[in-house]
mmCIF file of C-alpha atoms in Angstrom:
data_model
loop_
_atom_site.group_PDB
_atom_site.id
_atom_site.type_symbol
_atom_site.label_atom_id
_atom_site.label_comp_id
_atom_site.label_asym_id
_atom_site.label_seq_id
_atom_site.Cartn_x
_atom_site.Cartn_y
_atom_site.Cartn_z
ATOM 1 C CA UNK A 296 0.000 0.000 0.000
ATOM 2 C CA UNK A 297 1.156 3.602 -0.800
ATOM 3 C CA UNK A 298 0.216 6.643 0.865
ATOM 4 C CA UNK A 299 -0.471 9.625 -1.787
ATOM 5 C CA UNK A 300 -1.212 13.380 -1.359
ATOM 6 C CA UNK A 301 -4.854 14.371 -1.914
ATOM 7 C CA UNK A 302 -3.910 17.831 -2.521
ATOM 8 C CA UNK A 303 -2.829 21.342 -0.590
ATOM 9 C CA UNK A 304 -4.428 21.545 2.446
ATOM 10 C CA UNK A 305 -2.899 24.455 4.335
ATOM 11 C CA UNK A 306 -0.925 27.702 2.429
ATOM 12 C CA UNK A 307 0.685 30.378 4.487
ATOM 13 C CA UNK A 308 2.623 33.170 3.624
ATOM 14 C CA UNK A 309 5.770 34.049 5.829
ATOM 15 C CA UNK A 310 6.026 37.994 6.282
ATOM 16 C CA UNK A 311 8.295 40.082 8.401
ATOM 17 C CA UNK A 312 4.949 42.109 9.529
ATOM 18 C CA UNK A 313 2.137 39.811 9.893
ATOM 19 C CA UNK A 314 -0.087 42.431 11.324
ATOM 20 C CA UNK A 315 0.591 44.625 8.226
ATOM 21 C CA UNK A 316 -0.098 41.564 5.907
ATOM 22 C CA UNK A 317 -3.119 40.712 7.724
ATOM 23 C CA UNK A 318 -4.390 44.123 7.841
ATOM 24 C CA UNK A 319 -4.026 43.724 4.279
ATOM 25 C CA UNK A 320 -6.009 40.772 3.656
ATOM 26 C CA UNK A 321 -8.991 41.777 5.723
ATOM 27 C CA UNK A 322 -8.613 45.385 4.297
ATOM 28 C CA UNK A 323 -8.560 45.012 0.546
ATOM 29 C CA UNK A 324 -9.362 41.263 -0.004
ATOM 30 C CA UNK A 325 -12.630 41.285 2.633
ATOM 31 C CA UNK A 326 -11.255 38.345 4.045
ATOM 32 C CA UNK A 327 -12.318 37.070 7.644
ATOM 33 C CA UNK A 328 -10.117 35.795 10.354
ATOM 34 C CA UNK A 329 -10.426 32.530 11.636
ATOM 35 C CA UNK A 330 -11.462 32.801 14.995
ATOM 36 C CA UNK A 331 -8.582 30.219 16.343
ATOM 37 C CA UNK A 332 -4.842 30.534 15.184
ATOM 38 C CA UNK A 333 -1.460 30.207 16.961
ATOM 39 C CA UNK A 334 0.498 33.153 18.621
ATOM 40 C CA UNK A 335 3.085 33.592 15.713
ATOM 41 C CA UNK A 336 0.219 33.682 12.342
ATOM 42 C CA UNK A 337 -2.797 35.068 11.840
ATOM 43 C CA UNK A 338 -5.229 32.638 10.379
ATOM 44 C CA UNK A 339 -8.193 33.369 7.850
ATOM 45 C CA UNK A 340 -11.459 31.643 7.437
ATOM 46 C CA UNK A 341 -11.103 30.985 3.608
ATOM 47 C CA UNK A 342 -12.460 28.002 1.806
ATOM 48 C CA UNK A 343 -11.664 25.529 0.437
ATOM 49 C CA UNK A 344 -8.262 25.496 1.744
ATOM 50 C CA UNK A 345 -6.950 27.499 4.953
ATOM 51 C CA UNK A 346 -4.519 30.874 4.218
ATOM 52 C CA UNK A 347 -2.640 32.278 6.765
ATOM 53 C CA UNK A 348 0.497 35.021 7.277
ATOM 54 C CA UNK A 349 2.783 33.724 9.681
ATOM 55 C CA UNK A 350 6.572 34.773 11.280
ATOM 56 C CA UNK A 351 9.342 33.720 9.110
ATOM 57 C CA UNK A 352 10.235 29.894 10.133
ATOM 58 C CA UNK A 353 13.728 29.425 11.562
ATOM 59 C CA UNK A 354 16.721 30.256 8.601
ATOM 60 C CA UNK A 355 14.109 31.945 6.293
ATOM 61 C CA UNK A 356 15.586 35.389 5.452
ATOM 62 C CA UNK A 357 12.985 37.676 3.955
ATOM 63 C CA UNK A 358 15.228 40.875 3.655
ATOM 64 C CA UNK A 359 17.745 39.022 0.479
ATOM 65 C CA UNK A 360 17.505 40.919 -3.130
ATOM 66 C CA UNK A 361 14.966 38.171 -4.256
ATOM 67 C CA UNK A 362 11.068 38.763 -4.350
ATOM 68 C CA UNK A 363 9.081 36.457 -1.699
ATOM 69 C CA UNK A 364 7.778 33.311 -3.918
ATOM 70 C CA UNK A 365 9.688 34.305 -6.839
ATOM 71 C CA UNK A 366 8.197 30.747 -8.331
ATOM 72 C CA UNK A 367 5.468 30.169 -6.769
ATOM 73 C CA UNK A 368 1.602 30.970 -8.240
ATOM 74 C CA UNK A 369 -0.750 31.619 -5.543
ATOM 75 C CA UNK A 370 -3.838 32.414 -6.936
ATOM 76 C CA UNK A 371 -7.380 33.764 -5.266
ATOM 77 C CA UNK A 372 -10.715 33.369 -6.526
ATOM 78 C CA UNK A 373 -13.085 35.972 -6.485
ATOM 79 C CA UNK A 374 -16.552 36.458 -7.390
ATOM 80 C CA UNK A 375 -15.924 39.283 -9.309
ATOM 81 C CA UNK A 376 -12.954 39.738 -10.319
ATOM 82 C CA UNK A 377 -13.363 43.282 -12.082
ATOM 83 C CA UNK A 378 -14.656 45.201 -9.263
ATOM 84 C CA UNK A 379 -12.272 43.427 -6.732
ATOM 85 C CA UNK A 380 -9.401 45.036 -9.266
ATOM 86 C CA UNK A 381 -11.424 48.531 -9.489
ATOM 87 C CA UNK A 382 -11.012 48.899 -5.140
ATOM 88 C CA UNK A 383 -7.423 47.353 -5.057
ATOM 89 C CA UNK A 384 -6.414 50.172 -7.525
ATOM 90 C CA UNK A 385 -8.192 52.671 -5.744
ATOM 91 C CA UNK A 386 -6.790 52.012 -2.455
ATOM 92 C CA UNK A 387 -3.530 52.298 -3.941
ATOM 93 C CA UNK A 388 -2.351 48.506 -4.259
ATOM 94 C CA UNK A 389 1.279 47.984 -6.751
ATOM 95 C CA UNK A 390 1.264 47.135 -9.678
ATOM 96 C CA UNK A 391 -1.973 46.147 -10.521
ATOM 97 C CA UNK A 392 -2.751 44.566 -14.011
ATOM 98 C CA UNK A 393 -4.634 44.874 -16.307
ATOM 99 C CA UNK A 394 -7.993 41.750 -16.250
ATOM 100 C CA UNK A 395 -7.466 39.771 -19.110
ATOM 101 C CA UNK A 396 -9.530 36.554 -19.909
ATOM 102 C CA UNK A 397 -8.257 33.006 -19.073
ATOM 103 C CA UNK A 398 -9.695 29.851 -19.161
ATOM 104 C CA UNK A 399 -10.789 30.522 -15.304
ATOM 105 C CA UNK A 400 -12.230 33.887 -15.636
ATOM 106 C CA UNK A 401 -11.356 37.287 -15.744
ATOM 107 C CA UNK A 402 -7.536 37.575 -14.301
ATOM 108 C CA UNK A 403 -5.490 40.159 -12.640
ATOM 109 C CA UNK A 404 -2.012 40.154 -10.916
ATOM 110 C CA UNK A 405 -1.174 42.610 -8.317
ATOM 111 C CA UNK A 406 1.859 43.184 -5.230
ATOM 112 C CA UNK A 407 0.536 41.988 -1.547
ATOM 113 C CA UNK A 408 2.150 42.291 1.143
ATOM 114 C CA UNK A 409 5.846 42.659 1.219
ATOM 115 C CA UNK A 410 6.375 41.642 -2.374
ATOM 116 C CA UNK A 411 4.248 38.807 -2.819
ATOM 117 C CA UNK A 412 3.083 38.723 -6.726
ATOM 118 C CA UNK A 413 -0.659 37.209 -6.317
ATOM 119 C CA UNK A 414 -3.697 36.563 -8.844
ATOM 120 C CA UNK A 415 -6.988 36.890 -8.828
ATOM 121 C CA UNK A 416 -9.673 35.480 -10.820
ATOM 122 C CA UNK A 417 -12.870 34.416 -11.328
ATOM 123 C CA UNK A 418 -16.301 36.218 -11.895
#
């Protein structure tokens, strides 16, 4: 017998200033705090999987040249992902693109919190 992974359960993003990061969530994304978390991470109640901003882990240096999760595509969904890119721009979020069409919906890519390139899409 063989164990396999079903799938990401858990995604966190580590942040020098997780109650900057968080603020920004629940600011300009609307999302909701889960109401239990641990001391070092600030956990939100988003579905299906669980997001989070946590304290850098032990040896993770977030103040090198290169951008936090240069690699990595995290992507949000949204249920509309026009006007959720109309109120990011006008409360001043980086480097907000342009929504283009994809196969999963209107897309847009914008700078969170401390450097962290995410997309949004849907609606």
């Amino acid at each position: 017998m063989t164990a396999t992974v079903e799938g990401p359960d858990f995604i966190a993003l580590q942040v020098k200033d997780v109650s900057g990061a968080a603020a920004f969530f629940e600011e300009r994304l609307g999302l909701r705090r889960a109401p239990d978390g641990p001391p070092h991470a600030v956990v939100f109640a988003t579905s299906p999987i669980p997001f989070a901003v946590r304290e850098p882990l032990p040896g993770v240096d977030l103040d090198g040249d290169a951008r936090p999760g240069l690699g990595v595509a995290l992507w949000l969904r949204t249920t509309d992902a026009g006007l959720l890119r109309e109120q990011l721009v006008a409360a001043g979020t980086e480097d907000v693109t342009p929504l283009q069409d994809s196969p999963f919906g209107p897309v847009f890519t914008f700078t969170g919190p401390e450097g962290y390139r995410l997309t949004v899409h849907g609606g």
